[in-house]
PDB file of C-alpha atoms in Angstrom:
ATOM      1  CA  UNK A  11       6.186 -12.494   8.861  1.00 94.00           C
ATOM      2  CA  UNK A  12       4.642 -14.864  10.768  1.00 95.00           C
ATOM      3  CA  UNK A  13       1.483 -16.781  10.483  1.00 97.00           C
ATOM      4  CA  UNK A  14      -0.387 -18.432  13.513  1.00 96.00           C
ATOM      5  CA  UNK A  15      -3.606 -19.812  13.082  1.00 97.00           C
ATOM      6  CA  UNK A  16      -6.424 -22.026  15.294  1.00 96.00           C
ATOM      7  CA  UNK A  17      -8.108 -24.315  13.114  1.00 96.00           C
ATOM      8  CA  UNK A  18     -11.160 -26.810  14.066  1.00 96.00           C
ATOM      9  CA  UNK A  19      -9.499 -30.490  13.295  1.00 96.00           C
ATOM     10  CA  UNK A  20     -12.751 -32.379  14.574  1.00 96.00           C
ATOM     11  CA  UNK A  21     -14.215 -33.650  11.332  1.00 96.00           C
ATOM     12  CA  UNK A  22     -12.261 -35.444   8.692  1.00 97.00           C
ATOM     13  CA  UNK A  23     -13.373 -32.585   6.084  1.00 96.00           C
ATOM     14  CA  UNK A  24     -12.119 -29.723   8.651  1.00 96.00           C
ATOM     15  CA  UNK A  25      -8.718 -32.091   8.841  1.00 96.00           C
ATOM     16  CA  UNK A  26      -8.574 -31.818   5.347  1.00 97.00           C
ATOM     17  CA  UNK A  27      -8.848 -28.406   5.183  1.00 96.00           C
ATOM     18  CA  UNK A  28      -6.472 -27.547   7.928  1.00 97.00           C
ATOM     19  CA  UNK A  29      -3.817 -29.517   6.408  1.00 97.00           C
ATOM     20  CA  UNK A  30      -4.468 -28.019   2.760  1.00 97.00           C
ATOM     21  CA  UNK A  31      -4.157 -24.949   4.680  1.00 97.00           C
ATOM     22  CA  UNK A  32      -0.529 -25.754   6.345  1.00 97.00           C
ATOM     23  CA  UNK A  33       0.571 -27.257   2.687  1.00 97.00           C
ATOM     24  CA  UNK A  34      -0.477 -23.861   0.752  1.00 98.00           C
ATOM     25  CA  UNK A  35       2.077 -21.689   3.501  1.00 98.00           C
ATOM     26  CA  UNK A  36       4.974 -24.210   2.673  1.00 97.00           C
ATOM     27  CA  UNK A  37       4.339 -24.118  -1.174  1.00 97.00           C
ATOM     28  CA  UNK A  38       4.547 -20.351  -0.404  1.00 97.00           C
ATOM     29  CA  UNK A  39       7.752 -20.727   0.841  1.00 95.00           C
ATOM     30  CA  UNK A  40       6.772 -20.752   4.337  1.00 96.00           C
ATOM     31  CA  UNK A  41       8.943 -22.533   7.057  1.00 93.00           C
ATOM     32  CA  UNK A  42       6.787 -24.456   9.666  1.00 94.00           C
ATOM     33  CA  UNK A  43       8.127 -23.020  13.546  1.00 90.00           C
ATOM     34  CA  UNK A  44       5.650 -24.912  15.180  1.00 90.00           C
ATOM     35  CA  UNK A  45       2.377 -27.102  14.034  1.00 92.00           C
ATOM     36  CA  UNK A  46       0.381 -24.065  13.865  1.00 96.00           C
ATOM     37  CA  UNK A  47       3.316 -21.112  13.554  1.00 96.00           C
ATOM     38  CA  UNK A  48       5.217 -20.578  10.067  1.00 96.00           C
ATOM     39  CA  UNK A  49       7.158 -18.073   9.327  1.00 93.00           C
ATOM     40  CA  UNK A  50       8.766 -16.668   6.244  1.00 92.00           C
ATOM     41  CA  UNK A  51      11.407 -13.762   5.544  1.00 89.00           C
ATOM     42  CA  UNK A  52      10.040 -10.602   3.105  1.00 89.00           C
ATOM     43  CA  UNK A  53      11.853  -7.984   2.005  1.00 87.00           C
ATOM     44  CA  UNK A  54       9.273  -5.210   2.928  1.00 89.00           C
ATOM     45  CA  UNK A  55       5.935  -4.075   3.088  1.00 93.00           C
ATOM     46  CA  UNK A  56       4.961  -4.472  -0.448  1.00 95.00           C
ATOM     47  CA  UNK A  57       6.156  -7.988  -0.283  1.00 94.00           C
ATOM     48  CA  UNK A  58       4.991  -8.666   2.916  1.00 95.00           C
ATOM     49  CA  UNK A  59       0.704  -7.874   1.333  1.00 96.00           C
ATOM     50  CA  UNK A  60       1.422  -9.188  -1.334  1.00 97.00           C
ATOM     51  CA  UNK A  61       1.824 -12.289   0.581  1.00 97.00           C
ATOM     52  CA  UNK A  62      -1.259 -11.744   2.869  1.00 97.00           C
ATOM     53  CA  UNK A  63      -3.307 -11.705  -0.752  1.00 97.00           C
ATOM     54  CA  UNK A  64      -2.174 -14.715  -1.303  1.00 97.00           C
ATOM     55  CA  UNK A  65      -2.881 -16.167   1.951  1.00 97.00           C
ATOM     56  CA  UNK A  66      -6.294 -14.766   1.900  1.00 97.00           C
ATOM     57  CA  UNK A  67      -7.078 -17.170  -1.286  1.00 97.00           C
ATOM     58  CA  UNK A  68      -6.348 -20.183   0.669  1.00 97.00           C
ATOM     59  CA  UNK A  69      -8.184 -19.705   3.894  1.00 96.00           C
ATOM     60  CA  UNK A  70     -10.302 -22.507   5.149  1.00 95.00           C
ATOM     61  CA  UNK A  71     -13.863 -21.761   5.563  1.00 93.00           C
ATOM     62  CA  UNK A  72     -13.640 -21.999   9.756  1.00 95.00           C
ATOM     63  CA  UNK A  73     -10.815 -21.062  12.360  1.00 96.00           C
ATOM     64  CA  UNK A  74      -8.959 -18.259  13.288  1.00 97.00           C
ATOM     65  CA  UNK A  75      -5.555 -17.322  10.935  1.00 97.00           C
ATOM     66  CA  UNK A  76      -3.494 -14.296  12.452  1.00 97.00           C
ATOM     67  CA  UNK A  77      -0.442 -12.702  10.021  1.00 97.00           C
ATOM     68  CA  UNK A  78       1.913 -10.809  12.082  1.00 94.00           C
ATOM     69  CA  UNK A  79       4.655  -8.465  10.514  1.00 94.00           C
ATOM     70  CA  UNK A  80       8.004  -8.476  11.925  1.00 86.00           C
ATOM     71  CA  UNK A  81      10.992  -6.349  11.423  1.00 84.00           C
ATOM     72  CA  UNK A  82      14.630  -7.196  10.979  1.00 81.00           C
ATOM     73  CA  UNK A  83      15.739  -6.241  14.162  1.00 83.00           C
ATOM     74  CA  UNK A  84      12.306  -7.705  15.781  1.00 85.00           C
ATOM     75  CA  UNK A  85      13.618 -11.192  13.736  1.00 81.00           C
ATOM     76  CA  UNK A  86      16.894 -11.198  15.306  1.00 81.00           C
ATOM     77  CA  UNK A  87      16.099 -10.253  18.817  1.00 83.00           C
ATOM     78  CA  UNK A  88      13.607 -13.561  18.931  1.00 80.00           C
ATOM     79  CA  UNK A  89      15.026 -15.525  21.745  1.00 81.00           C
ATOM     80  CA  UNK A  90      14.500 -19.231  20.864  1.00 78.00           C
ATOM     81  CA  UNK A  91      15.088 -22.296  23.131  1.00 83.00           C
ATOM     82  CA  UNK A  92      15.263 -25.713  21.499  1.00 77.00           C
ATOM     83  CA  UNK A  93      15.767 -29.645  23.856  1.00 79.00           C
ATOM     84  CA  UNK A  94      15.989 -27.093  27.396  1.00 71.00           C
ATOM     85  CA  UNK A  95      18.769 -25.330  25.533  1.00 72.00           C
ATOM     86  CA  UNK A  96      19.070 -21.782  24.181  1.00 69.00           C
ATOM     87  CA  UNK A  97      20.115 -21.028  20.642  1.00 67.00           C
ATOM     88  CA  UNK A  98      21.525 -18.663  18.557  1.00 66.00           C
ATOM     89  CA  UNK A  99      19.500 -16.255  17.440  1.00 62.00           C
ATOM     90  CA  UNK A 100      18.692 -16.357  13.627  1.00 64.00           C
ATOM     91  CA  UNK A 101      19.996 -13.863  11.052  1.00 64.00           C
ATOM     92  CA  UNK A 102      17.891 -12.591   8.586  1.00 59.00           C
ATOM     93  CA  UNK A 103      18.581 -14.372   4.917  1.00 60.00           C
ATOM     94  CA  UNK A 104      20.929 -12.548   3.003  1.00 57.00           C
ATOM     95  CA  UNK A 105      20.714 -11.467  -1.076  1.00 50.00           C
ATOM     96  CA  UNK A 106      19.779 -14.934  -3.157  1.00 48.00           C
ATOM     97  CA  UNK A 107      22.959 -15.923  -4.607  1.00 47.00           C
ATOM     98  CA  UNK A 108      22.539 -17.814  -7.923  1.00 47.00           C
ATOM     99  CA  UNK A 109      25.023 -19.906  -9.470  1.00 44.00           C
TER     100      UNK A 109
END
């Protein structure tokens, strides 16, 4: 999934927000793509509103937050380009393995 959002940063208390915002998706197990683009992997759709709930409870009170669901194939087919060079394009994480 992937979660974009537009948040006002003009006031120190909207600053505050917006980064309690950005910290919330990374406690979530979100991985930050861009500033405002963060993207995690979930196993389906069950998982993948499950995690909108949770997202819901830490919107800030202003701004814009879009949650886009992707599929595997979608996820592999994203063509990335990183320092004017392209990369390889990302697998999707296999089964936990727990030692």
């Amino acid at each position: 999934m992937l979660v974009t959002f537009d948040l006002p940063v003009e006031t120190k208390q909207q600053r505050a927000a917006a980064t309690k915002f950005r910290l919330a998706l990374l406690d979530l197990g979100f991985e930050m793509s861009q500033f405002s683009n963060y993207l995690r992997f979930c196993k389906g759709k069950e998982q993948f509103e499950a995690y909108v709930r949770k997202i819901e409870t830490h919107l800030p009170s202003m701004g814009n937050v879009y949650i886009f669901p992707f599929t595997d194939r979608q996820y592999e087919n994203i063509v990335r380009f990183s320092d004017q060079g392209r990369r390889t394009p990302q697998k999707n994480p296999g089964q936990l393995a727990l030692f």
